[in-house]
Amino acid sequence: MTRVRTAVLPVAGLGTRFLPASKATPKVLLPILDRPLVQYAVDEAFAAGIESIVFVTGRGQDAIVDYFDLNLELETTLRERGKHQLLASLEELRPSDGQVAFVRQIEPLGLGHAVWCAREIVGDEPFAVLLPDELILGDPPSLAEMIAVRDRHGGSVILVDEVEPEDTDRYGIVRPDGGGEGAADGSIGVTSVVEKPPPSEAPSRLAI
Ligand code: UTP
């Protein structure tokens, strides 16, 4: 089975739920504690064995490119002032040359379209998609578990979370295969997904 080596991170959405915070700052650069959201996603991807990351960005999001770049002035000043520990922590977070790529989604035409924009860079091989605006803490990290499930069962794997029955109309909800009987590793088969079904029509409480 071909290994999953590439992760696509679509970050070109309008971020309307975070306005006004996301008006001038890309949503994924908003901080959680001392680091931006996107750093958690990148850490998770590399921890799961991903080798390269493709960001799908929109206009006004060049700060994401800068975040992964060298900040020459800042780092020179830190070096001159002997702040070696700080400098090392920045260096440690910086991806190596060629490890991240950026592609522009010219119009925000939706998540599916954003992933499609990465097709030429990813090529014809399996890949992961991470939405950095969903922060999921897990040990092992969720992506590593998903890749393990794929290695065991094959096919495509999506991560789901159980939501309150009255909240199904806010999510994509999966239709479990048969009785929804899970495998020992916690995975279940899925036959289809329904976008934002009202509670009365939801095939399960499992949200993508
Ligand atoms: P969301 O559904 O959270 O949309 O997208 P959004 O635009 O970011 O946020 P709201 O709903 O307006 O607040 C899920 C992921 O897909 C990306 C988003 O950046 C987010 O990471 N996305 C969405 C794109 O890259 N392009 C799009 O056209 C839409």
CSV table of C-alpha atoms and ligand atoms in Angstrom, one decimal:
chain,number,residue,atom,x,y,z
A,1,MET,CA,0.0,0.0,0.0
A,2,THR,CA,1.4,3.4,-0.9
A,3,ARG,CA,2.3,5.4,2.1
A,4,VAL,CA,0.6,8.7,2.9
A,5,ARG,CA,3.4,11.3,2.5
A,6,THR,CA,1.6,14.5,1.8
A,7,ALA,CA,-0.9,16.6,3.8
A,8,VAL,CA,-3.1,19.2,2.2
A,9,LEU,CA,-4.1,22.1,4.6
A,10,PRO,CA,-6.9,24.2,3.0
A,11,VAL,CA,-6.9,27.6,4.7
A,12,ALA,CA,-8.5,29.8,2.1
A,13,GLY,CA,-12.0,30.1,3.7
A,14,LEU,CA,-13.4,33.5,4.6
A,15,GLY,CA,-13.5,32.6,8.3
A,16,THR,CA,-16.8,34.5,8.8
A,17,ARG,CA,-17.4,32.8,12.2
A,18,PHE,CA,-14.2,34.5,13.6
A,19,LEU,CA,-14.9,38.0,12.4
A,20,PRO,CA,-13.7,40.6,13.2
A,21,ALA,CA,-10.6,38.7,14.5
A,22,SER,CA,-10.1,37.1,11.1
A,23,LYS,CA,-10.6,40.3,9.0
A,24,ALA,CA,-6.9,41.1,8.8
A,25,THR,CA,-5.3,38.0,10.3
A,26,PRO,CA,-5.8,34.6,8.7
A,27,LYS,CA,-7.9,32.5,11.0
A,28,VAL,CA,-5.2,29.8,11.3
A,29,LEU,CA,-2.7,32.3,12.6
A,30,LEU,CA,-4.9,33.1,15.6
A,31,PRO,CA,-3.0,31.9,18.7
A,32,ILE,CA,-3.9,29.1,21.1
A,33,LEU,CA,-1.5,29.7,24.1
A,34,ASP,CA,1.8,30.7,22.5
A,35,ARG,CA,1.5,29.4,19.0
A,36,PRO,CA,-0.9,29.8,16.1
A,37,LEU,CA,-3.5,27.2,15.3
A,38,VAL,CA,-1.7,26.2,12.1
A,39,GLN,CA,1.4,25.1,14.1
A,40,TYR,CA,-0.6,22.5,15.9
A,41,ALA,CA,-1.8,21.0,12.6
A,42,VAL,CA,1.7,21.0,11.1
A,43,ASP,CA,3.1,19.3,14.2
A,44,GLU,CA,0.4,16.7,14.1
A,45,ALA,CA,1.1,16.0,10.4
A,46,PHE,CA,4.8,15.6,10.9
A,47,ALA,CA,4.2,13.5,14.0
A,48,ALA,CA,2.1,11.2,11.8
A,49,GLY,CA,4.9,10.6,9.3
A,50,ILE,CA,3.8,13.2,6.8
A,51,GLU,CA,6.8,14.5,4.8
A,52,SER,CA,5.4,17.5,2.9
A,53,ILE,CA,2.6,19.9,3.3
A,54,VAL,CA,0.6,21.8,0.7
A,55,PHE,CA,-1.2,24.9,1.9
A,56,VAL,CA,-4.2,26.1,-0.1
A,57,THR,CA,-4.3,29.8,0.7
A,58,GLY,CA,-6.5,32.8,-0.4
A,59,ARG,CA,-5.8,36.4,-1.0
A,60,GLY,CA,-4.7,38.4,2.1
A,61,GLN,CA,-3.1,35.3,3.7
A,62,ASP,CA,0.5,35.9,2.8
A,63,ALA,CA,1.3,36.1,6.6
A,64,ILE,CA,0.9,32.3,6.6
A,65,VAL,CA,3.8,32.1,4.1
A,66,ASP,CA,5.8,34.5,6.2
A,67,TYR,CA,5.1,32.4,9.3
A,68,PHE,CA,7.0,29.5,7.8
A,69,ASP,CA,9.8,31.7,6.5
A,70,LEU,CA,12.9,33.0,8.1
A,71,ASN,CA,12.4,36.4,9.8
A,72,LEU,CA,15.9,37.7,9.1
A,73,GLU,CA,15.6,40.9,11.0
A,74,LEU,CA,14.1,39.3,14.1
A,75,GLU,CA,16.5,36.4,14.1
A,76,THR,CA,19.6,38.6,13.6
A,77,THR,CA,18.5,40.8,16.5
A,78,LEU,CA,17.9,37.8,18.8
A,79,ARG,CA,21.3,36.4,17.8
A,80,GLU,CA,23.0,39.8,18.6
A,81,ARG,CA,21.3,39.9,22.0
A,82,GLY,CA,22.3,36.4,22.9
A,83,LYS,CA,18.8,35.0,23.0
A,84,HIS,CA,20.0,31.6,21.8
A,85,GLN,CA,17.2,29.6,23.3
A,86,LEU,CA,14.5,31.6,21.7
A,87,LEU,CA,16.3,31.5,18.4
A,88,ALA,CA,16.6,27.7,18.7
A,89,SER,CA,12.9,27.3,19.4
A,90,LEU,CA,12.1,29.3,16.2
A,91,GLU,CA,14.6,27.3,14.2
A,92,GLU,CA,13.1,24.0,15.5
A,93,LEU,CA,9.6,25.0,14.2
A,94,ARG,CA,10.8,26.0,10.8
A,95,PRO,CA,10.1,23.4,8.1
A,96,SER,CA,13.1,22.5,6.0
A,97,ASP,CA,13.5,23.6,2.4
A,98,GLY,CA,10.8,22.2,0.1
A,99,GLN,CA,8.8,20.7,2.9
A,100,VAL,CA,5.9,23.2,2.5
A,101,ALA,CA,4.3,24.3,-0.7
A,102,PHE,CA,1.6,27.0,-1.3
A,103,VAL,CA,-1.1,27.0,-3.9
A,104,ARG,CA,-3.6,29.8,-4.3
A,105,GLN,CA,-7.4,29.2,-4.4
A,106,ILE,CA,-8.4,32.2,-6.4
A,107,GLU,CA,-12.0,32.2,-5.3
A,108,PRO,CA,-13.3,30.6,-2.0
A,109,LEU,CA,-15.5,28.1,-3.8
A,110,GLY,CA,-15.7,25.7,-0.9
A,111,LEU,CA,-13.6,23.0,0.8
A,112,GLY,CA,-13.8,20.4,-1.9
A,113,HIS,CA,-12.6,23.0,-4.5
A,114,ALA,CA,-9.8,24.0,-2.2
A,115,VAL,CA,-8.5,20.4,-2.0
A,116,TRP,CA,-8.8,20.1,-5.8
A,117,CYS,CA,-6.6,23.1,-6.2
A,118,ALA,CA,-3.7,21.0,-4.7
A,119,ARG,CA,-4.1,18.2,-7.3
A,120,GLU,CA,-1.1,19.0,-9.4
A,121,ILE,CA,1.2,19.2,-6.5
A,122,VAL,CA,0.0,16.1,-4.7
A,123,GLY,CA,-0.1,14.0,-7.8
A,124,ASP,CA,-1.6,10.5,-8.1
A,125,GLU,CA,-1.0,9.3,-4.5
A,126,PRO,CA,-2.9,9.1,-1.2
A,127,PHE,CA,-2.9,12.2,0.9
A,128,ALA,CA,-4.2,13.5,4.1
A,129,VAL,CA,-6.4,16.6,4.6
A,130,LEU,CA,-6.3,18.6,7.8
A,131,LEU,CA,-8.5,21.5,8.7
A,132,PRO,CA,-6.3,23.5,11.0
A,133,ASP,CA,-9.3,25.4,12.5
A,134,GLU,CA,-10.4,22.2,14.2
A,135,LEU,CA,-8.0,21.6,17.0
A,136,ILE,CA,-8.1,18.0,18.3
A,137,LEU,CA,-5.8,16.9,21.1
A,138,GLY,CA,-4.9,13.3,21.1
A,139,ASP,CA,-2.2,10.9,22.1
A,140,PRO,CA,-1.5,9.3,19.7
A,141,PRO,CA,-2.5,12.3,17.4
A,142,SER,CA,-5.7,11.7,15.4
A,143,LEU,CA,-3.9,11.7,12.0
A,144,ALA,CA,-1.5,8.9,13.1
A,145,GLU,CA,-4.6,6.9,14.2
A,146,MET,CA,-6.3,7.5,10.9
A,147,ILE,CA,-3.3,6.4,8.9
A,148,ALA,CA,-3.1,3.2,11.1
A,149,VAL,CA,-6.8,2.5,10.3
A,150,ARG,CA,-6.1,3.0,6.6
A,151,ASP,CA,-3.1,0.7,6.8
A,152,ARG,CA,-5.3,-2.0,8.4
A,153,HIS,CA,-8.6,-1.7,6.4
A,154,GLY,CA,-7.7,0.3,3.3
A,155,GLY,CA,-10.0,2.8,1.7
A,156,SER,CA,-10.4,6.4,2.7
A,157,VAL,CA,-10.7,7.3,6.3
A,158,ILE,CA,-12.5,10.3,7.9
A,159,LEU,CA,-12.4,11.3,11.5
A,160,VAL,CA,-15.8,11.7,13.2
A,161,ASP,CA,-17.0,13.0,16.6
A,162,GLU,CA,-20.3,12.2,18.3
A,163,VAL,CA,-22.4,15.4,18.5
A,164,GLU,CA,-25.7,16.1,20.4
A,165,PRO,CA,-28.7,14.9,18.5
A,166,GLU,CA,-30.1,18.4,18.1
A,167,ASP,CA,-26.9,19.6,16.6
A,168,THR,CA,-26.8,17.4,13.5
A,169,ASP,CA,-27.9,20.3,11.2
A,170,ARG,CA,-24.6,22.0,11.8
A,171,TYR,CA,-22.3,19.2,10.5
A,172,GLY,CA,-21.8,16.6,7.8
A,173,ILE,CA,-23.2,13.4,9.3
A,174,VAL,CA,-22.1,9.9,8.3
A,175,ARG,CA,-24.4,7.0,7.5
A,176,PRO,CA,-22.8,4.0,9.2
A,177,ASP,CA,-22.6,0.7,7.4
A,178,GLY,CA,-25.1,-1.9,8.7
A,179,GLY,CA,-25.7,-1.7,12.4
A,180,GLY,CA,-22.8,0.7,12.9
A,181,GLU,CA,-20.9,-2.2,14.6
A,182,GLY,CA,-17.3,-1.0,15.0
A,183,ALA,CA,-14.0,-2.8,14.6
A,184,ALA,CA,-11.8,-3.4,17.6
A,185,ASP,CA,-9.7,-0.3,16.7
A,186,GLY,CA,-12.8,2.0,17.0
A,187,SER,CA,-13.4,2.3,13.3
A,188,ILE,CA,-16.7,1.8,11.6
A,189,GLY,CA,-17.7,1.4,7.9
A,190,VAL,CA,-19.5,4.4,6.3
A,191,THR,CA,-21.7,4.2,3.2
A,192,SER,CA,-22.5,7.9,2.7
A,193,VAL,CA,-22.5,11.3,4.2
A,194,VAL,CA,-25.4,13.8,4.6
A,195,GLU,CA,-24.6,17.5,4.8
A,196,LYS,CA,-26.3,19.2,7.7
A,197,PRO,CA,-29.4,17.0,8.1
A,198,PRO,CA,-32.2,18.0,10.5
A,199,PRO,CA,-32.2,15.8,13.6
A,200,SER,CA,-35.2,13.8,12.3
A,201,GLU,CA,-33.3,12.8,9.1
A,202,ALA,CA,-29.8,12.3,10.5
A,203,PRO,CA,-28.5,8.8,9.8
A,204,SER,CA,-26.3,9.0,13.0
A,205,ARG,CA,-24.8,11.4,15.5
A,206,LEU,CA,-21.4,11.1,14.0
A,207,ALA,CA,-20.2,14.4,12.6
A,208,ILE,CA,-17.2,14.6,10.2
B,1,UTP,P1,-15.1,26.3,7.0
B,1,UTP,O1,-16.4,25.6,6.6
B,1,UTP,O2,-14.7,26.3,8.4
B,1,UTP,O3,-15.2,27.7,6.3
B,1,UTP,O4,-14.0,25.6,6.1
B,1,UTP,P2,-14.4,29.1,6.6
B,1,UTP,O5,-14.7,30.0,5.5
B,1,UTP,O6,-13.0,28.9,7.0
B,1,UTP,O7,-15.1,29.6,8.0
B,1,UTP,P3,-16.5,30.2,8.3
B,1,UTP,O8,-17.5,29.1,8.3
B,1,UTP,O9,-16.8,31.3,7.3
B,1,UTP,O10,-16.3,30.8,9.6
B,1,UTP,C1,-13.3,24.5,6.5
B,1,UTP,C2,-11.8,24.6,6.0
B,1,UTP,O11,-11.8,24.7,4.6
B,1,UTP,C3,-11.1,25.9,4.2
B,1,UTP,C4,-11.2,26.8,5.4
B,1,UTP,O12,-10.1,27.7,5.4
B,1,UTP,C5,-11.1,25.8,6.6
B,1,UTP,O13,-9.8,25.5,6.9
B,1,UTP,N1,-11.8,26.4,3.0
B,1,UTP,C6,-13.1,26.6,3.0
B,1,UTP,C7,-11.0,26.8,1.9
B,1,UTP,O14,-9.8,26.6,1.9
B,1,UTP,N2,-11.6,27.3,0.8
B,1,UTP,C8,-13.0,27.5,0.8
B,1,UTP,O15,-13.5,28.0,-0.3
B,1,UTP,C9,-13.7,27.2,1.9
